[in-house]
Each structure stands twice: as structure tokens, then as C-alpha cells.
mmCIF file of C-alpha atoms and ligand atoms in Angstrom:
data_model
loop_
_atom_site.group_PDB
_atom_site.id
_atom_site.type_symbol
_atom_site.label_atom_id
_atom_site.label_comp_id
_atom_site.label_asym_id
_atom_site.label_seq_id
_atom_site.Cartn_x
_atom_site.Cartn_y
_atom_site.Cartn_z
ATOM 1 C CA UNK A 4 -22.326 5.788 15.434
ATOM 2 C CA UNK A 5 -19.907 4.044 13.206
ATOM 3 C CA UNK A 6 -16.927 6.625 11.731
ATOM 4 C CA UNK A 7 -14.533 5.935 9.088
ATOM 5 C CA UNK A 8 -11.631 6.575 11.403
ATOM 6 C CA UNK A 9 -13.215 4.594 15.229
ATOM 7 C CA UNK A 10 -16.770 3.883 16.667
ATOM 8 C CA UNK A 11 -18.316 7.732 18.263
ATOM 9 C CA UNK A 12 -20.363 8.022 21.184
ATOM 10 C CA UNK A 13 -23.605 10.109 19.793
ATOM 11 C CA UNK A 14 -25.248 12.916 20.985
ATOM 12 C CA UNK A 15 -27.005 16.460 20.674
ATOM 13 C CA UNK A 16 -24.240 18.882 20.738
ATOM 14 C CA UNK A 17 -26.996 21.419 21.579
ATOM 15 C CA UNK A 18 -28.397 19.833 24.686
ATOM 16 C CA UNK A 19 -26.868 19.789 27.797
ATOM 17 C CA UNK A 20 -28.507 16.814 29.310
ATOM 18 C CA UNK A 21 -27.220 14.509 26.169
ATOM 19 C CA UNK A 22 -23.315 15.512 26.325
ATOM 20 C CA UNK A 23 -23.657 15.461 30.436
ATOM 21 C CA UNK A 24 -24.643 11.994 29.711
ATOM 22 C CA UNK A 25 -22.008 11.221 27.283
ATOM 23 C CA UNK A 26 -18.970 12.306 29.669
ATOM 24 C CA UNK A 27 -21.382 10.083 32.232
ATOM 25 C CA UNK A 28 -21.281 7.244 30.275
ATOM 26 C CA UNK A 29 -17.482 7.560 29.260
ATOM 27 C CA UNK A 30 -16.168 8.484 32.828
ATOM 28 C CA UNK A 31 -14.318 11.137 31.000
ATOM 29 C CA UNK A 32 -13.102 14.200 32.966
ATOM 30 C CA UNK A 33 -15.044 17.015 32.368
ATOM 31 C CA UNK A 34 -11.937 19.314 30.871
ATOM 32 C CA UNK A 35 -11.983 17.845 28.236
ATOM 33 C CA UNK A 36 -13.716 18.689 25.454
ATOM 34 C CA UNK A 37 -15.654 17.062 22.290
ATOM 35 C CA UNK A 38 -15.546 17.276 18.921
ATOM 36 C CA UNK A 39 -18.549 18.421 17.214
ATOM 37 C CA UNK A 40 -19.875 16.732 13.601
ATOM 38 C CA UNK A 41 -21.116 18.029 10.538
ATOM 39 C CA UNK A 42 -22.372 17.442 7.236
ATOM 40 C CA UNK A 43 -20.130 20.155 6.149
ATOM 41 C CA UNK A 44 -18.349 23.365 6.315
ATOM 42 C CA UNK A 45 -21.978 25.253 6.106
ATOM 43 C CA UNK A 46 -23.430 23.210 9.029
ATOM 44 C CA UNK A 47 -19.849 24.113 11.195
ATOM 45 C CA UNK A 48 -20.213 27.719 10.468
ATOM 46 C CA UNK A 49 -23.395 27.662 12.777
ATOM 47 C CA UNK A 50 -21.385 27.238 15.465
ATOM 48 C CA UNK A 51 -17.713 28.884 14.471
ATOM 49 C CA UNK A 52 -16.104 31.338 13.492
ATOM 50 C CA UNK A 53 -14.417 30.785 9.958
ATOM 51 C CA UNK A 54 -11.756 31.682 8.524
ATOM 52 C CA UNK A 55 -9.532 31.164 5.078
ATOM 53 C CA UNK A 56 -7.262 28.156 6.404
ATOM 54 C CA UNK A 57 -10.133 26.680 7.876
ATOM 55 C CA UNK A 58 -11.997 26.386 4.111
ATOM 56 C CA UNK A 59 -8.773 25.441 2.784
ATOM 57 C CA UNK A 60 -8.184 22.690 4.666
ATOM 58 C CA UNK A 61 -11.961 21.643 4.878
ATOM 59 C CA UNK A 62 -12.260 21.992 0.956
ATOM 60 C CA UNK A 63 -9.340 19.592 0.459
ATOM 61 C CA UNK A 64 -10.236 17.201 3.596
ATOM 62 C CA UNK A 65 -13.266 17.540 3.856
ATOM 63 C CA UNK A 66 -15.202 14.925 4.298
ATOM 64 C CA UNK A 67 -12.665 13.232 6.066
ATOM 65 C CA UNK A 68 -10.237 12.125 9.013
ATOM 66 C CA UNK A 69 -9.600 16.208 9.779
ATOM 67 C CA UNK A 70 -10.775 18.082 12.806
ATOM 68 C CA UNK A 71 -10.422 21.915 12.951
ATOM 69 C CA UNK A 72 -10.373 23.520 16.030
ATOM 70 C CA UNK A 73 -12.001 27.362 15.945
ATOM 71 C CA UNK A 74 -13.355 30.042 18.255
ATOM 72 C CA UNK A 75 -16.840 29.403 19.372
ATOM 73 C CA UNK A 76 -19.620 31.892 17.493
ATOM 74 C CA UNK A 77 -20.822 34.979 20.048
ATOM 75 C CA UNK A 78 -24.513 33.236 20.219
ATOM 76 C CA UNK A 79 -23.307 29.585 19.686
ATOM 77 C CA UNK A 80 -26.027 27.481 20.275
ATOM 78 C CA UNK A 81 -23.875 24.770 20.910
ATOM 79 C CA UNK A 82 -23.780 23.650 24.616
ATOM 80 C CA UNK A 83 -20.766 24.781 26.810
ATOM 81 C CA UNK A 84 -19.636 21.462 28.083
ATOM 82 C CA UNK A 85 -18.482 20.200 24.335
ATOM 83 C CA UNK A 86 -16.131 23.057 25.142
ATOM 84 C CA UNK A 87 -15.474 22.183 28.516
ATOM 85 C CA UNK A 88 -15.935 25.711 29.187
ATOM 86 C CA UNK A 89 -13.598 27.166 27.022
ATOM 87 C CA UNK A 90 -14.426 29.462 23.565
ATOM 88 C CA UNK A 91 -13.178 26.993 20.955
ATOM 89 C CA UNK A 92 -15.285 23.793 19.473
ATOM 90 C CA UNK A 93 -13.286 21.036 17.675
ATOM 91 C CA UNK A 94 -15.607 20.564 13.956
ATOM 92 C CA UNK A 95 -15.278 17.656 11.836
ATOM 93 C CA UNK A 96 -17.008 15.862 9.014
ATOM 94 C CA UNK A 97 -16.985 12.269 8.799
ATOM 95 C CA UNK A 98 -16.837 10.492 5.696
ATOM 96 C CA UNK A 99 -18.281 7.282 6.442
ATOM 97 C CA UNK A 100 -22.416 6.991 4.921
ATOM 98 C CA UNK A 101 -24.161 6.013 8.193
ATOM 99 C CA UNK A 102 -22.574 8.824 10.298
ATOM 100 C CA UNK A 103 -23.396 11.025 7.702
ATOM 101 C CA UNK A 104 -27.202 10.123 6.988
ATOM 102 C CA UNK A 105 -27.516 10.607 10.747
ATOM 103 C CA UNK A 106 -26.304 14.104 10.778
ATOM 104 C CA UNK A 107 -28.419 15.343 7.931
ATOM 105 C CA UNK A 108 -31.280 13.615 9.595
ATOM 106 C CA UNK A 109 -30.788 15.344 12.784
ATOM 107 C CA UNK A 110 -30.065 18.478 11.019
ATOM 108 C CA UNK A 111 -27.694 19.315 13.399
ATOM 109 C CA UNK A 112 -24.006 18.868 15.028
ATOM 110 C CA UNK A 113 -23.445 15.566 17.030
ATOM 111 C CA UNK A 114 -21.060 15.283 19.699
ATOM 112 C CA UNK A 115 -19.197 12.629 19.444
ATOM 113 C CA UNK A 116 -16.049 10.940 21.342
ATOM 114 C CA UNK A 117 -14.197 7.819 20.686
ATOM 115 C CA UNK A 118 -17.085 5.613 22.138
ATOM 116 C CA UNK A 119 -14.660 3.506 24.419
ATOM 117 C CA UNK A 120 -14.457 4.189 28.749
ATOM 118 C CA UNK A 121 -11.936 7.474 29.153
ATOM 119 C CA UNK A 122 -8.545 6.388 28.696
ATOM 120 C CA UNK A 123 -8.969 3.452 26.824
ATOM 121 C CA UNK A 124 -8.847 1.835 23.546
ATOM 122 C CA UNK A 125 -10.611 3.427 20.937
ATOM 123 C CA UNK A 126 -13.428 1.189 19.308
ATOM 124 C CA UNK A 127 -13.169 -0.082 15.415
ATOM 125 C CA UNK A 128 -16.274 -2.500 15.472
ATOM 126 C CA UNK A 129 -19.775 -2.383 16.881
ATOM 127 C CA UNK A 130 -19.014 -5.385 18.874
ATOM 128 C CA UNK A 131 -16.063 -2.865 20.485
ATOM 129 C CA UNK A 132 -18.830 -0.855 21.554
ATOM 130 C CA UNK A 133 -20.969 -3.028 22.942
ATOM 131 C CA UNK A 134 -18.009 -5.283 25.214
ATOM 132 C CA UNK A 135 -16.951 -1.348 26.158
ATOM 133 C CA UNK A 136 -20.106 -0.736 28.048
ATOM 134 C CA UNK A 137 -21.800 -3.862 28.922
ATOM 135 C CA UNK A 138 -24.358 -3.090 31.111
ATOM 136 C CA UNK A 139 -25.981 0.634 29.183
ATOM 137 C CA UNK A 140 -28.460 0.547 27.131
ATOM 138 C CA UNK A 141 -26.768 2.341 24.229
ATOM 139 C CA UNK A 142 -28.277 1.965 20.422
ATOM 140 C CA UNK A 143 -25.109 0.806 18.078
ATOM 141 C CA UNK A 144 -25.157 1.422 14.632
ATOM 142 C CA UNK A 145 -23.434 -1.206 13.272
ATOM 143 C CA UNK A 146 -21.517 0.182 10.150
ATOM 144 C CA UNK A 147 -18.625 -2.694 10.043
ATOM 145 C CA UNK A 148 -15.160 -2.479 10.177
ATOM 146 C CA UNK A 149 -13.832 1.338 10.663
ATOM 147 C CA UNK A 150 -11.874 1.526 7.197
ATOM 148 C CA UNK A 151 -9.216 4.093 8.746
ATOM 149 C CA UNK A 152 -9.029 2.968 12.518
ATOM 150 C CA UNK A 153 -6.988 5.554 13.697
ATOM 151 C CA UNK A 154 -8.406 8.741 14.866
ATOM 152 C CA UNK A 155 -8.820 11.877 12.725
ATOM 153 C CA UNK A 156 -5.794 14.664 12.780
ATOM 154 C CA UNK A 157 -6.875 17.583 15.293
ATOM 155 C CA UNK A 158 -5.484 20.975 13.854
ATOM 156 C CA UNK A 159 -5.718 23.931 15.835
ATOM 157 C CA UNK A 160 -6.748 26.550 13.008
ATOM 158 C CA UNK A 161 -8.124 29.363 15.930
ATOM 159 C CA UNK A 162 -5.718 32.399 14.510
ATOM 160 C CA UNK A 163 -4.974 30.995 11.153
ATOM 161 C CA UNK A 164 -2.142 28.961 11.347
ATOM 162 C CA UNK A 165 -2.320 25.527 11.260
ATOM 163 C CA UNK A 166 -1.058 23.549 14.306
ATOM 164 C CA UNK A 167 -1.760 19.975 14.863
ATOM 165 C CA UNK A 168 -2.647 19.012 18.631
ATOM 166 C CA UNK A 169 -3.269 15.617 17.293
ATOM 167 C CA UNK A 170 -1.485 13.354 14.978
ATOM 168 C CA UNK A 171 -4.052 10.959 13.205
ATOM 169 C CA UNK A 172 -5.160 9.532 10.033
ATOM 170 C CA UNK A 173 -4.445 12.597 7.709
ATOM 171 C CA UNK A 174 -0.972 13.298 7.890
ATOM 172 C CA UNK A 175 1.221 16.933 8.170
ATOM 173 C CA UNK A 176 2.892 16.150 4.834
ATOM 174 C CA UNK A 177 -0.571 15.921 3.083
ATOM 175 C CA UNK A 178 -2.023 19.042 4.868
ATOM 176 C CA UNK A 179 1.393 20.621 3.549
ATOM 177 C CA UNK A 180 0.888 19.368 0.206
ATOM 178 C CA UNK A 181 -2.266 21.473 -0.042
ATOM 179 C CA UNK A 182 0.507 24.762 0.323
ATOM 180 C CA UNK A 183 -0.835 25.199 4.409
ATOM 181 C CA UNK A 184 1.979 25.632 6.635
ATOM 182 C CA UNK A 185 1.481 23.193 10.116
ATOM 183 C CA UNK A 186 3.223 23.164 13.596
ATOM 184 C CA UNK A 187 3.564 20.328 15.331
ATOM 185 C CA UNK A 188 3.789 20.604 18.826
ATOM 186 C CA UNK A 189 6.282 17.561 19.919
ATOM 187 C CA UNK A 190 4.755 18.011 23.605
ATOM 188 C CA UNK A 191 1.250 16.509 24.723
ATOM 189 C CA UNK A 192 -0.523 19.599 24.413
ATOM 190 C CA UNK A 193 -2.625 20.884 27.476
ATOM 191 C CA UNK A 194 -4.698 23.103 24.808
ATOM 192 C CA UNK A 195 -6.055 19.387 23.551
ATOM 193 C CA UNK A 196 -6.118 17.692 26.935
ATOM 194 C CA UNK A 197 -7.184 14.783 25.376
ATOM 195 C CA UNK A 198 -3.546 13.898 24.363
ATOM 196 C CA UNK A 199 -2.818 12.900 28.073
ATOM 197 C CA UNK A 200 0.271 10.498 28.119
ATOM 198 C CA UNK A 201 -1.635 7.378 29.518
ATOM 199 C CA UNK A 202 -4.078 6.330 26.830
ATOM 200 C CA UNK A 203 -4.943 3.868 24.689
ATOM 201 C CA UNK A 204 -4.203 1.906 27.721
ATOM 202 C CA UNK A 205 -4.658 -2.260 26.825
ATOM 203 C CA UNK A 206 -5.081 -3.941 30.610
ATOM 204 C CA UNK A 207 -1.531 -5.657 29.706
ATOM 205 C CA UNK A 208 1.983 -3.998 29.730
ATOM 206 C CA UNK A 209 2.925 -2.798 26.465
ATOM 207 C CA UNK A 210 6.541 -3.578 25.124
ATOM 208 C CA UNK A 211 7.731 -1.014 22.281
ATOM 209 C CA UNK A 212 10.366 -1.597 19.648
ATOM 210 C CA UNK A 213 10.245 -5.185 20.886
ATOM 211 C CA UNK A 214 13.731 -7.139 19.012
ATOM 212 C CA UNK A 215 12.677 -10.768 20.707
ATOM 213 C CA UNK A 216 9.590 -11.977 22.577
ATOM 214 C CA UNK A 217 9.657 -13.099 26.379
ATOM 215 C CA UNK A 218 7.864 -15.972 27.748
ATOM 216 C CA UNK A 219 4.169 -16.085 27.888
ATOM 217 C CA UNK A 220 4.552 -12.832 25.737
ATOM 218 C CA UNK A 221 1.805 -11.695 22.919
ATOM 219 C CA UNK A 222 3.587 -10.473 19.731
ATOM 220 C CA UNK A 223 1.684 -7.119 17.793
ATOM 221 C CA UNK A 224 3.886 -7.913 14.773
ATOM 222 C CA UNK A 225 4.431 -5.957 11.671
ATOM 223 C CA UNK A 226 6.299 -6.792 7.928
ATOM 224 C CA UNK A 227 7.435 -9.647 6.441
ATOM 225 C CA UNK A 228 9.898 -11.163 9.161
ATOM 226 C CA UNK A 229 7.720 -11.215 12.658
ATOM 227 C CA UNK A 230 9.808 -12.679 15.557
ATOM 228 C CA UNK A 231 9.098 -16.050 16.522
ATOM 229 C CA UNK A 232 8.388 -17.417 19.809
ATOM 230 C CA UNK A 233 5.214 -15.833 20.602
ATOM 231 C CA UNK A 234 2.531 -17.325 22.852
ATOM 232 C CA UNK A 235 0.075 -15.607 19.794
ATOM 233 C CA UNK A 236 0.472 -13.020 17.225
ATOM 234 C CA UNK A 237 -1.190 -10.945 15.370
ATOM 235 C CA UNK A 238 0.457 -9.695 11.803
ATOM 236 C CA UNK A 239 -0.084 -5.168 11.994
ATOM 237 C CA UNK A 240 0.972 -5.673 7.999
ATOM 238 C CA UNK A 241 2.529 -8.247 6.887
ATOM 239 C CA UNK A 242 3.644 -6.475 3.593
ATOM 240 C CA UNK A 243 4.808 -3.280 5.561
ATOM 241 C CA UNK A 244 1.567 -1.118 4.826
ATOM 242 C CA UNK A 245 1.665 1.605 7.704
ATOM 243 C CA UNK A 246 -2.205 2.296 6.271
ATOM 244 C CA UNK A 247 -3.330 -1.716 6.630
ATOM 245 C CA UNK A 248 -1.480 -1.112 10.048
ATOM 246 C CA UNK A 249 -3.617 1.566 11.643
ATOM 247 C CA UNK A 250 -6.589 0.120 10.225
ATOM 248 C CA UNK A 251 -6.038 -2.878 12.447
ATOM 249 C CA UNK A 252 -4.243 -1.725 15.462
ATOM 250 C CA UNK A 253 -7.209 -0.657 17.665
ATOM 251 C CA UNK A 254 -8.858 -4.048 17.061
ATOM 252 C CA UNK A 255 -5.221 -6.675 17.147
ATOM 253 C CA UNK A 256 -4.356 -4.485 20.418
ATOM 254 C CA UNK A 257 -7.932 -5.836 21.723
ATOM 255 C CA UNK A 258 -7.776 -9.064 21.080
ATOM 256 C CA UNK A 259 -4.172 -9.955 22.274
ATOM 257 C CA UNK A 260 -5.125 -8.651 25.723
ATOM 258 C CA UNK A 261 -5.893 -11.196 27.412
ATOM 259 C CA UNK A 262 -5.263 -12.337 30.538
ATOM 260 C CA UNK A 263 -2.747 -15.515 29.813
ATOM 261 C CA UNK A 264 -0.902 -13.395 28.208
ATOM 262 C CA UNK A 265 2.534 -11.802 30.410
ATOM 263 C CA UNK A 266 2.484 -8.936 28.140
ATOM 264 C CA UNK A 267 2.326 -7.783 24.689
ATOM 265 C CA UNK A 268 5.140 -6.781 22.372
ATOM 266 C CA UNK A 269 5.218 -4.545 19.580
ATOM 267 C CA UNK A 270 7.508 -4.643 16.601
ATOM 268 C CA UNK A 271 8.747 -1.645 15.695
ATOM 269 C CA UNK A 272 6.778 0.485 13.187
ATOM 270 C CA UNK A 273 8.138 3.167 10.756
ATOM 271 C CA UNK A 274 8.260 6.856 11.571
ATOM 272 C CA UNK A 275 6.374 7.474 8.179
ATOM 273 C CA UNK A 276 3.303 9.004 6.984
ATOM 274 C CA UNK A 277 0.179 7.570 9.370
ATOM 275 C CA UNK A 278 3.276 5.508 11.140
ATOM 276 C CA UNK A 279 3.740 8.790 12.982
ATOM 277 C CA UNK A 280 0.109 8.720 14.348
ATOM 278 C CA UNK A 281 0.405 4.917 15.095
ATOM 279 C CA UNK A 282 3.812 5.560 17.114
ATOM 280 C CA UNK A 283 1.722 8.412 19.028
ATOM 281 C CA UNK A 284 -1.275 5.706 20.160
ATOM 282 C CA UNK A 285 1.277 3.015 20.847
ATOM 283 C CA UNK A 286 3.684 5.331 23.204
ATOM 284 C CA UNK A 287 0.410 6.250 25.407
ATOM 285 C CA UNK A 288 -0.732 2.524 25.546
ATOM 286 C CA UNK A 289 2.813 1.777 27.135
ATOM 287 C CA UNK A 290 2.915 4.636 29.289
ATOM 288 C CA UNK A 291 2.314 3.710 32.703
HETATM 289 O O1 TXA B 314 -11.714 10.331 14.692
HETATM 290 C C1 TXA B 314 -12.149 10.978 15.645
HETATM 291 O O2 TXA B 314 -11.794 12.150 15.873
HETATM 292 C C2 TXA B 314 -13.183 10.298 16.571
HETATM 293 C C3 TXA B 314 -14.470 10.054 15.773
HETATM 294 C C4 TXA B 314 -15.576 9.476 16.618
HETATM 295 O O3 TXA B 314 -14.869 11.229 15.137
HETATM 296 N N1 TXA B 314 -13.438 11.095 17.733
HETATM 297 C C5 TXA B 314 -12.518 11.236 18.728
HETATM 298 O O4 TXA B 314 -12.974 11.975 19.804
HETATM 299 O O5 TXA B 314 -11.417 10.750 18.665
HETATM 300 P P1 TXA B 314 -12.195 12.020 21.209
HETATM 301 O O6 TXA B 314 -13.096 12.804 22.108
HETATM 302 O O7 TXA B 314 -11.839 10.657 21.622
HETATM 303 O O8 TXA B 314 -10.927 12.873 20.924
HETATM 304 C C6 TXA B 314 -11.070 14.245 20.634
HETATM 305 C C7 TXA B 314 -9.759 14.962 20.823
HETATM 306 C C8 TXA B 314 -9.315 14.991 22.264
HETATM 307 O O9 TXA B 314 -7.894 14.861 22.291
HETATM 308 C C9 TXA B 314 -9.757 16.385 22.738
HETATM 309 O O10 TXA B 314 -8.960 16.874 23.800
HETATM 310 C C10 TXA B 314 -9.566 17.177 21.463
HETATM 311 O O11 TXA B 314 -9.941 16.314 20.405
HETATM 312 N N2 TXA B 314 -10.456 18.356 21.411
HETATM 313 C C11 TXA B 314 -11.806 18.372 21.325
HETATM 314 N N3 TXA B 314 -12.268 19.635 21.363
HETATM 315 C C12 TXA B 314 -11.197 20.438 21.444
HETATM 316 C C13 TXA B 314 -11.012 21.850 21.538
HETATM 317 N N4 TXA B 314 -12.057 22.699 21.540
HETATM 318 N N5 TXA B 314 -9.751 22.318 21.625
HETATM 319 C C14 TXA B 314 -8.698 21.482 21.625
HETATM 320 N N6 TXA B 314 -8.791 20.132 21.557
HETATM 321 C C15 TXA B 314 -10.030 19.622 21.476
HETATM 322 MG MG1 MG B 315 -10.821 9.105 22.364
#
């Protein structure tokens, strides 16, 4: 299903057969766990506890590029594996139209991960989606372009306090704005083991902070003076728009890896506002 933020790999977050299938499908390891999707706040508190930062943050997000992470409800009906066994569920309500008409149709949460193979990059198109898993027999709603293209912020909210686990499209100085205090938690955090170092991972090396480009090199540019020399480039923003940026890095990282290509190298992007989520994504598609 399309999402304003990247493409989601659909299922009944009540049935145990459909999210088996869905860490199947993704080869993703079975620690780690899914976020859950909902119309809205009423439709999460089937499943979680609530409590007053959560409707906060979901009555200024909400719908929107913010996950909240609380404890899983005594009777949850929700099945175990979208917790990987633990006793919290990630919630989240998507803004885009098609994601949500499914929902309310279904009248019920939808697991859904980043709908790429585990540990790499996430998919912005439909046509992502389909060159991600050739050979299944998957139904894509095609919903065009994903607007945000960056994941959505994951923000531990289990005792109250707000602590992100992963940076995304909504940033800590908006969730601050709203007068909620956040942690950030500068380590990959093993209580979101989905923010593994290797990620994002393009087949090609990944250059960072790039000042020249090598021979044979791609060039992931961004602002109004890309370096020159480049086999091919692609332009993140070429007026400097850290939004424009992570609405096209998923898809520019895509297409510049390809095989005549020695490597791709990325200009350096600022430390500012989504720029702090883009930095994330682009660290774990050069770790290797
Ligand atoms: O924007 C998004 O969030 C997209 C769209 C499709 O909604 N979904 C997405 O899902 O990015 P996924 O599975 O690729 O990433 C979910 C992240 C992972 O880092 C996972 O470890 C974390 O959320 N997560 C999920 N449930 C969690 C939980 N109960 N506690 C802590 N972290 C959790
Ligand atoms: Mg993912």
C-alpha cells in the first residue's frame, strides 16, 4: 500500500498467518517488530494502552509521518509476532488517501513494513515494489510518488516521555514545538532493532561528504554548485531544500546504482530539520 512517507508491505495485524508471511516475503529477522496502522487514535486504543503524551502528540501529528510506540493492551488482539514477542506495538496513522480508505475498509490495524527485502532501500514508487520482489505475486496499489519519502519518526512514548528511536520525516524540534519534551538516543537503539547500522544498503559503495568525484563515480548531488566530473548525477535539491531532498533520496539512490558505476558519492547534506533523518539513512547505506 502506497504511504505518504515509502511504499508498506500490507497485512492483517490480527492474523498470524498474514504477518508470518510478511517477514517471509521480506526475509526480515523475526526480532524485529512492525508497526501497526490506523485510521486514528480510537482504532490504536484497541490495541494500546494510552496515555496523555501519546494524544498529544497524535492530536498534533496525527495523521501523519509519527509512530508511537506503547505497551500492548492485556487482551490485545493483535498478533504477537508484530511485537516480535515483546509487550509494546509501534501505532501510526498514515496520511496518504489510499492507505487510509484501506484501513477503514478493513476496519482494522494493518501491519505494515517498508515494502523493500530486509536491509534494503525503502520503496517510494509502485514500480519500487514491484522490481523489489520480482517473482511474488503481491497486489500494488499504485498511489504515485511517496510525497515525504523518508520514513515516519518512531517515538518511544511507553512511560510518558517522549524518546525518539527513529529519526524521520517529523522532526524533534517540531514535536518540541508542541511543548513535549524528546530524547534522542545518539546510539542505534536495540529497543527499535530496526535501526541496525547496515541499512538502506544500495548494491554500490556509498561515499559520504564526498568534496570531488573519482573515476567511473555516480554523484547524489545536492544545492546549487554540484561537483563536476561525474559519470551521472542526480541533483538531491538543487535549491538546497532538505524537504525536496528526502522526498527524492530513496528513489535517486535507486537509480544511480547501477552496475557501471565504481561507486556513488554523496554531497554533503545539512544537519537541519529532516537533514538529520536523511544523514541517519545515508550513514547506514555506507556502512559496510
Ligand atoms: O514510514 C514508515 O514508518 C513506513 C510506512 C510503511 O508506514 N514503515 C516502516 O516500517 O518504515 P519498518 O518496519 O521498515 O520500520 C519500522 C521501525 C523499525 O525500525 C522497527 O524496529 C521499529 O519501527 N519498531 C516497530 N515496532 C516497534 C516496537 N514495538 N518497539 C520499538 N521499535 C519498533
Ligand atoms: Mg524499513
Amino acid at each position: 500500500m502506497p504511504t505518504e512517507t515509502v511504499y508498506g508491505l500490507a497485512g492483517d495485524a490480527c492474523n498470524d498467518a498474514a504477518v508470518a508471511g510478511i517477514f517471509a516475503l521480506k526475509q526480515r529477522p523475526q526480532f524485529n517488530p512492525l508497526i501497526v496502522h490506523v485510521t486514528d487514535a480510537a482504532m490504536a486504543q484497541r490495541y494500546v494502552a494510552w496515555n496523555d503524551t501519546a494524544q498529544r502528540l497524535s492530536a498534533a501529528f496525527w495523521p501523519g509521518a509519527l509512530t508511537l510506540v506503547l505497551p500492548r493492551l492485556a487482551n490485545c488482539p493483535l498478533s504477537l509476532l508484530v511485537s516480535a514477542g515483546g509487550d509494546s506495538v509501534a501505532v501510526r496513522c498514515p496520511a496518504h488517501p489510499i492507505a487510509r480508505q484501506l484501513i477503514a475498509a478493513f476496519d482494522g490495524g494493518i501491519a505494515a513494513p517498508s515494502a523493500n527485502r530486509s536491509g534494503k532501500i525503502s520503496p517510494t514508487q509502485a514500480s519500487h515494489v514491484r522490481d523489489e520482489f520480482p517473482d511474488s505475486d503481491l497486489l500494488v496499489l499504485d498511489g504515485g510518488a511517496s510525497t515525504l519519502g523518508i520514513e515516519s519518526t518512531v517515538v518511544d512514548v511507553c512511560d510518558g516521555v517522549a524518546s525518539i528511536l527513529r529519526h524521520g520525516s517529523i522532526t524533534a524540534e517540531e514535536i518540541r514545538a508542541i511543548g513535549v519534551a524528546v530524547e534522542e538516543s545518539a546510539e542505534p537503539s536495540s529497543r527499535s532493532p530496526g535501526q541496525l547500522l547496515s541499512h538502506y544498503a544500495p548494491s554500490l559503495p556509498v561515499r559520504l561528504n564526498a568534496s570531488q568525484v573519482n573515476a567511473n563515480e555516480a554523484l547524489l548531488a545536492f544545492g546549487g554548485a554540484p561537483l563536476s566530473g561525474a559519470a551521472s548525477t542526480l541533483n538531491l535539491s538543487p535549491s538546497g531544500d532538505v524537504v525536496e531532498a528526502a522526498a527524492n533520496l530513496f528513489a535517486f539512490l535507486r537509480a544511480l546504482d547501477r552496475p557501471e558505476h565504481a561507486a556513488i558519492a554523496v554531497m554533503p547534506i545539512p544537519e537541519s530539520g529532516v537533514g538529520v533523518a536523511i544523514n541517519d539513512r545515508l550513514k547506514r547505506a555506507a556502512w559496510r
